[in-house]
Amino acid sequence: QEQLVESGGGLVQPGGSLRLSCVVSGLIVDYYSIGWFRQAPGKEREGVSYISSSVGRTYYADSVKGRFTISTDNSKNTVFLQMISLKPEDTGVYYCAAGPPSATMRGPFDYWGQGTQVTVSS
C-alpha cells in the first residue's frame, strides 16, 4: 500500500532553516515524480518543488528558488526538502505527493501525505 509520511516541520524564526522529510513506502521514489506542495491559511495549495529522478528533472517555484533544495535518499526511499532563509510567507502545511515520472507541478499526483506544519515567525 502506497504511503507518504512527512516530518520535520515546526516553528522557526525568519532567516532560519528546516529540513522536511517524506518517507515513502509502497513505491520506489526513483521511479516516480515526488513533489512538495504547501497551503497557507486561507490560500490555495501551491506547488513548491518536485523531482523526477528517472527523467532527470527538478523544479522550483520562483518564490523558493535559491532557498529550497529537493533531494532524495534512495537507500531510505525518502525525499527531502531543505529550506533556508525562511520567510513568514513560507508558513503553511507542507505536503509531499507522488505521481508518474512525467508529472509536473500541474500534476497528476496520485498519492499524498498528511502534511507537516511549518511556521515562520518571530
Tab-separated table of C-alpha atoms in Angstrom:
chain	number	residue	atom	x	y	z
A	1	GLN	CA	0.000	0.000	0.000
A	2	GLU	CA	1.372	3.371	-1.010
A	3	GLN	CA	2.061	5.734	1.852
A	4	LEU	CA	3.858	9.045	2.195
A	5	VAL	CA	4.691	10.438	5.624
A	6	GLU	CA	6.054	13.941	6.108
A	7	SER	CA	8.024	15.160	9.098
A	8	GLY	CA	10.408	17.918	10.072
A	9	GLY	CA	8.071	20.845	10.309
A	10	GLY	CA	7.997	23.234	13.226
A	11	LEU	CA	8.289	26.813	14.395
A	12	VAL	CA	11.323	28.730	13.179
A	13	GLN	CA	12.349	32.374	13.192
A	14	PRO	CA	12.695	34.322	9.944
A	15	GLY	CA	16.033	33.550	8.384
A	16	GLY	CA	16.102	30.100	9.933
A	17	SER	CA	16.239	26.654	8.333
A	18	LEU	CA	14.280	23.430	8.350
A	19	ARG	CA	14.601	20.121	6.564
A	20	LEU	CA	11.422	18.308	5.694
A	21	SER	CA	11.389	14.567	5.092
A	22	CYS	CA	8.940	12.499	3.081
A	23	VAL	CA	9.294	8.795	3.822
A	24	VAL	CA	7.697	6.760	1.058
A	25	SER	CA	6.514	3.168	1.192
A	26	GLY	CA	4.772	1.031	-1.390
A	27	LEU	CA	6.547	2.650	-4.325
A	28	ILE	CA	10.132	3.483	-5.246
A	29	VAL	CA	10.867	7.212	-5.251
A	30	ASP	CA	13.392	6.837	-8.058
A	31	TYR	CA	10.620	5.735	-10.424
A	32	TYR	CA	8.146	8.496	-9.591
A	33	SER	CA	7.861	12.242	-9.617
A	34	ILE	CA	7.823	13.391	-5.999
A	35	GLY	CA	6.528	16.866	-5.313
A	36	TRP	CA	6.301	19.222	-2.364
A	37	PHE	CA	3.281	21.472	-2.026
A	38	ARG	CA	2.194	23.922	0.628
A	39	GLN	CA	-1.018	25.547	1.724
A	40	ALA	CA	-1.216	28.671	3.823
A	41	PRO	CA	-4.342	29.550	5.815
A	42	GLY	CA	-6.993	30.984	3.534
A	43	LYS	CA	-4.949	30.353	0.400
A	44	GLU	CA	-4.920	27.755	-2.321
A	45	ARG	CA	-2.399	24.979	-2.320
A	46	GLU	CA	0.696	25.827	-4.350
A	47	GLY	CA	3.470	23.753	-5.797
A	48	VAL	CA	6.885	24.331	-4.272
A	49	SER	CA	9.230	21.834	-5.886
A	50	TYR	CA	9.385	18.425	-7.471
A	51	ILE	CA	11.966	15.894	-8.512
A	52	SER	CA	11.641	13.208	-11.147
A	53	SER	CA	14.867	11.238	-10.971
A	54	SER	CA	14.156	8.810	-13.810
A	55	VAL	CA	13.823	11.695	-16.280
A	56	GLY	CA	16.461	13.863	-14.600
A	57	ARG	CA	14.235	16.798	-13.812
A	58	THR	CA	13.845	19.100	-10.833
A	59	TYR	CA	11.742	22.213	-10.483
A	60	TYR	CA	11.418	25.061	-8.008
A	61	ALA	CA	8.771	27.715	-7.774
A	62	ASP	CA	10.184	31.205	-8.232
A	63	SER	CA	9.273	32.073	-4.657
A	64	VAL	CA	11.652	29.435	-3.263
A	65	LYS	CA	14.362	29.257	-5.904
A	66	GLY	CA	17.792	29.625	-4.346
A	67	ARG	CA	16.478	28.926	-0.851
A	68	PHE	CA	14.956	25.429	-1.078
A	69	THR	CA	16.674	22.275	-2.280
A	70	ILE	CA	14.961	18.980	-3.063
A	71	SER	CA	16.882	15.728	-2.862
A	72	THR	CA	16.400	12.003	-2.492
A	73	ASP	CA	17.996	9.236	-0.455
A	74	ASN	CA	17.254	6.074	-2.378
A	75	SER	CA	18.587	3.849	0.405
A	76	LYS	CA	15.866	5.244	2.667
A	77	ASN	CA	13.271	5.786	-0.075
A	78	THR	CA	12.954	9.300	1.249
A	79	VAL	CA	12.683	12.737	-0.342
A	80	PHE	CA	13.946	15.806	1.485
A	81	LEU	CA	13.202	19.488	1.182
A	82	GLN	CA	15.968	21.594	2.674
A	83	MET	CA	14.724	25.103	3.390
A	84	ILE	CA	16.987	28.003	4.313
A	85	SER	CA	16.462	31.747	4.712
A	86	LEU	CA	12.873	31.091	5.656
A	87	LYS	CA	10.366	33.917	5.446
A	88	PRO	CA	6.992	34.398	7.144
A	89	GLU	CA	5.331	33.837	3.780
A	90	ASP	CA	6.749	30.304	3.748
A	91	THR	CA	4.329	29.446	6.551
A	92	GLY	CA	1.861	26.691	5.761
A	93	VAL	CA	1.172	22.992	5.778
A	94	TYR	CA	3.668	21.204	3.565
A	95	TYR	CA	2.618	18.068	1.722
A	96	CYS	CA	4.568	15.600	-0.354
A	97	ALA	CA	2.956	13.708	-3.189
A	98	ALA	CA	3.871	11.053	-5.748
A	99	GLY	CA	2.927	10.819	-9.389
A	100	PRO	CA	4.130	9.281	-12.630
A	101	PRO	CA	7.612	10.306	-13.841
A	102	SER	CA	6.058	12.750	-16.304
A	103	ALA	CA	4.165	14.625	-13.601
A	104	THR	CA	4.972	18.293	-13.240
A	105	MET	CA	3.796	20.832	-10.690
A	106	ARG	CA	0.453	20.755	-12.526
A	107	GLY	CA	0.138	17.063	-11.785
A	108	PRO	CA	-1.043	14.454	-11.799
A	109	PHE	CA	-0.063	13.419	-8.301
A	110	ASP	CA	-1.927	10.351	-7.181
A	111	TYR	CA	-0.630	9.737	-3.658
A	112	TRP	CA	-0.459	12.313	-0.894
A	113	GLY	CA	0.837	12.548	2.624
A	114	GLN	CA	-0.961	14.110	5.564
A	115	GLY	CA	1.250	17.176	5.772
A	116	THR	CA	3.566	18.835	8.265
A	117	GLN	CA	3.140	22.353	9.634
A	118	VAL	CA	5.826	24.953	9.037
A	119	THR	CA	5.506	28.255	10.868
A	120	VAL	CA	7.971	31.060	10.303
A	121	SER	CA	7.518	33.734	12.910
A	122	SER	CA	9.472	35.817	15.377
